[in-house]
Amino acid sequence: MRIADAATVRLLRPGDRVDVIAAGERVTDGGARVVARGARVTEVPKPLEDTGMGPGTGGALVVLSVPRAVAAGLAGAGATSRLAVTLW
């Protein structure tokens, strides 16, 4: 998942548990909603160098372990919203 705040992702370590929150791009989207609870962080990939896919693209990647149904919801939310995480 691409999390909007790269600085938050740098705080994460494999084994951490997070809630994933989706917030719409527009104020009229109705605020934020939790799309995954207790997702386990499995990997925090290092940022890519200046290849057009790194820091300039906004956010940072994190690999989460979630049930298949939750993964589908996360993928959909990531396509339409900015994602954030809260660490347990």
PDB file of C-alpha atoms in Angstrom:
ATOM      1  CA  MET A   1       0.000   0.000   0.000  1.00  0.00           C
ATOM      2  CA  ARG A   2       1.138   3.553  -0.631  1.00  0.00           C
ATOM      3  CA  ILE A   3       0.683   5.560   2.555  1.00  0.00           C
ATOM      4  CA  ALA A   4       0.360   9.320   2.029  1.00  0.00           C
ATOM      5  CA  ASP A   5       2.784  10.354   4.800  1.00  0.00           C
ATOM      6  CA  ALA A   6       6.239   8.939   4.086  1.00  0.00           C
ATOM      7  CA  ALA A   7       7.532  10.072   7.492  1.00  0.00           C
ATOM      8  CA  THR A   8       4.955   7.879   9.226  1.00  0.00           C
ATOM      9  CA  VAL A   9       6.010   4.860   7.176  1.00  0.00           C
ATOM     10  CA  ARG A  10       9.626   5.359   8.255  1.00  0.00           C
ATOM     11  CA  LEU A  11       8.461   4.747  11.857  1.00  0.00           C
ATOM     12  CA  LEU A  12       7.056   1.322  11.007  1.00  0.00           C
ATOM     13  CA  ARG A  13       8.852  -1.990  11.477  1.00  0.00           C
ATOM     14  CA  PRO A  14       7.930  -5.547  10.447  1.00  0.00           C
ATOM     15  CA  GLY A  15       5.622  -7.039  13.060  1.00  0.00           C
ATOM     16  CA  ASP A  16       3.930  -3.732  13.926  1.00  0.00           C
ATOM     17  CA  ARG A  17       0.135  -3.657  13.869  1.00  0.00           C
ATOM     18  CA  VAL A  18      -1.629  -0.731  12.202  1.00  0.00           C
ATOM     19  CA  ASP A  19      -5.087   0.491  11.331  1.00  0.00           C
ATOM     20  CA  VAL A  20      -5.377   1.849   7.788  1.00  0.00           C
ATOM     21  CA  ILE A  21      -7.531   4.928   7.288  1.00  0.00           C
ATOM     22  CA  ALA A  22      -8.779   6.224   3.931  1.00  0.00           C
ATOM     23  CA  ALA A  23      -9.490   9.923   3.532  1.00  0.00           C
ATOM     24  CA  GLY A  24     -11.114  11.332   0.413  1.00  0.00           C
ATOM     25  CA  GLU A  25      -9.349  13.912  -1.715  1.00  0.00           C
ATOM     26  CA  ARG A  26     -12.227  16.362  -1.438  1.00  0.00           C
ATOM     27  CA  VAL A  27     -13.902  17.787   1.665  1.00  0.00           C
ATOM     28  CA  THR A  28     -17.268  16.575   0.322  1.00  0.00           C
ATOM     29  CA  ASP A  29     -16.117  12.942   0.455  1.00  0.00           C
ATOM     30  CA  GLY A  30     -17.397  12.682   4.023  1.00  0.00           C
ATOM     31  CA  GLY A  31     -14.173  12.466   5.974  1.00  0.00           C
ATOM     32  CA  ALA A  32     -12.141   9.408   6.839  1.00  0.00           C
ATOM     33  CA  ARG A  33     -12.976   5.742   7.343  1.00  0.00           C
ATOM     34  CA  VAL A  34     -11.057   2.772   8.689  1.00  0.00           C
ATOM     35  CA  VAL A  35     -10.521   0.223   5.923  1.00  0.00           C
ATOM     36  CA  ALA A  36      -8.333  -2.261   7.837  1.00  0.00           C
ATOM     37  CA  ARG A  37      -7.871  -2.901  11.544  1.00  0.00           C
ATOM     38  CA  GLY A  38      -4.858  -4.609  13.046  1.00  0.00           C
ATOM     39  CA  ALA A  39      -3.023  -5.164   9.770  1.00  0.00           C
ATOM     40  CA  ARG A  40       0.441  -6.620  10.353  1.00  0.00           C
ATOM     41  CA  VAL A  41       3.385  -4.833   8.742  1.00  0.00           C
ATOM     42  CA  THR A  42       5.448  -7.436   6.890  1.00  0.00           C
ATOM     43  CA  GLU A  43       7.903  -5.202   5.060  1.00  0.00           C
ATOM     44  CA  VAL A  44       8.855  -1.546   4.744  1.00  0.00           C
ATOM     45  CA  PRO A  45      10.616  -1.249   1.366  1.00  0.00           C
ATOM     46  CA  LYS A  46      13.430   1.248   1.100  1.00  0.00           C
ATOM     47  CA  PRO A  47      12.488   4.313  -0.969  1.00  0.00           C
ATOM     48  CA  LEU A  48      13.576   4.169  -4.585  1.00  0.00           C
ATOM     49  CA  GLU A  49      16.248   6.553  -5.751  1.00  0.00           C
ATOM     50  CA  ASP A  50      15.298   9.393  -8.090  1.00  0.00           C
ATOM     51  CA  THR A  51      13.663   7.183 -10.742  1.00  0.00           C
ATOM     52  CA  GLY A  52      10.354   8.962 -10.950  1.00  0.00           C
ATOM     53  CA  MET A  53       8.860   6.415  -8.550  1.00  0.00           C
ATOM     54  CA  GLY A  54      10.420   7.621  -5.315  1.00  0.00           C
ATOM     55  CA  PRO A  55       9.869  10.513  -2.955  1.00  0.00           C
ATOM     56  CA  GLY A  56       8.550  12.877  -5.601  1.00  0.00           C
ATOM     57  CA  THR A  57       5.494  10.679  -6.144  1.00  0.00           C
ATOM     58  CA  GLY A  58       4.261  11.306  -2.618  1.00  0.00           C
ATOM     59  CA  GLY A  59       3.970   8.879   0.218  1.00  0.00           C
ATOM     60  CA  ALA A  60       5.800   5.643   0.817  1.00  0.00           C
ATOM     61  CA  LEU A  61       5.160   1.952   0.366  1.00  0.00           C
ATOM     62  CA  VAL A  62       4.444  -0.523   3.135  1.00  0.00           C
ATOM     63  CA  VAL A  63       3.581  -4.212   2.775  1.00  0.00           C
ATOM     64  CA  LEU A  64       0.741  -5.403   5.004  1.00  0.00           C
ATOM     65  CA  SER A  65      -0.610  -8.847   5.815  1.00  0.00           C
ATOM     66  CA  VAL A  66      -4.420  -8.877   5.809  1.00  0.00           C
ATOM     67  CA  PRO A  67      -7.196 -11.322   4.894  1.00  0.00           C
ATOM     68  CA  ARG A  68      -8.039 -11.507   1.171  1.00  0.00           C
ATOM     69  CA  ALA A  69     -11.364  -9.627   1.546  1.00  0.00           C
ATOM     70  CA  VAL A  70      -9.633  -6.819   3.425  1.00  0.00           C
ATOM     71  CA  ALA A  71      -6.900  -6.654   0.767  1.00  0.00           C
ATOM     72  CA  ALA A  72      -9.514  -6.018  -1.915  1.00  0.00           C
ATOM     73  CA  GLY A  73     -10.994  -3.187   0.148  1.00  0.00           C
ATOM     74  CA  LEU A  74      -7.538  -1.687   0.710  1.00  0.00           C
ATOM     75  CA  ALA A  75      -6.736  -1.805  -2.993  1.00  0.00           C
ATOM     76  CA  GLY A  76      -9.987  -0.046  -3.830  1.00  0.00           C
ATOM     77  CA  ALA A  77      -9.496   2.578  -1.146  1.00  0.00           C
ATOM     78  CA  GLY A  78      -5.920   3.180  -2.295  1.00  0.00           C
ATOM     79  CA  ALA A  79      -7.148   3.877  -5.824  1.00  0.00           C
ATOM     80  CA  THR A  80      -9.612   6.554  -4.730  1.00  0.00           C
ATOM     81  CA  SER A  81      -8.334   7.945  -1.415  1.00  0.00           C
ATOM     82  CA  ARG A  82      -5.237   8.987   0.473  1.00  0.00           C
ATOM     83  CA  LEU A  83      -4.251   6.299   2.969  1.00  0.00           C
ATOM     84  CA  ALA A  84      -2.871   6.832   6.468  1.00  0.00           C
ATOM     85  CA  VAL A  85      -1.924   4.439   9.250  1.00  0.00           C
ATOM     86  CA  THR A  86      -2.205   4.550  13.011  1.00  0.00           C
ATOM     87  CA  LEU A  87       0.239   2.413  14.967  1.00  0.00           C
ATOM     88  CA  TRP A  88      -0.994   0.258  17.813  1.00  0.00           C
TER      89      TRP A  88
END
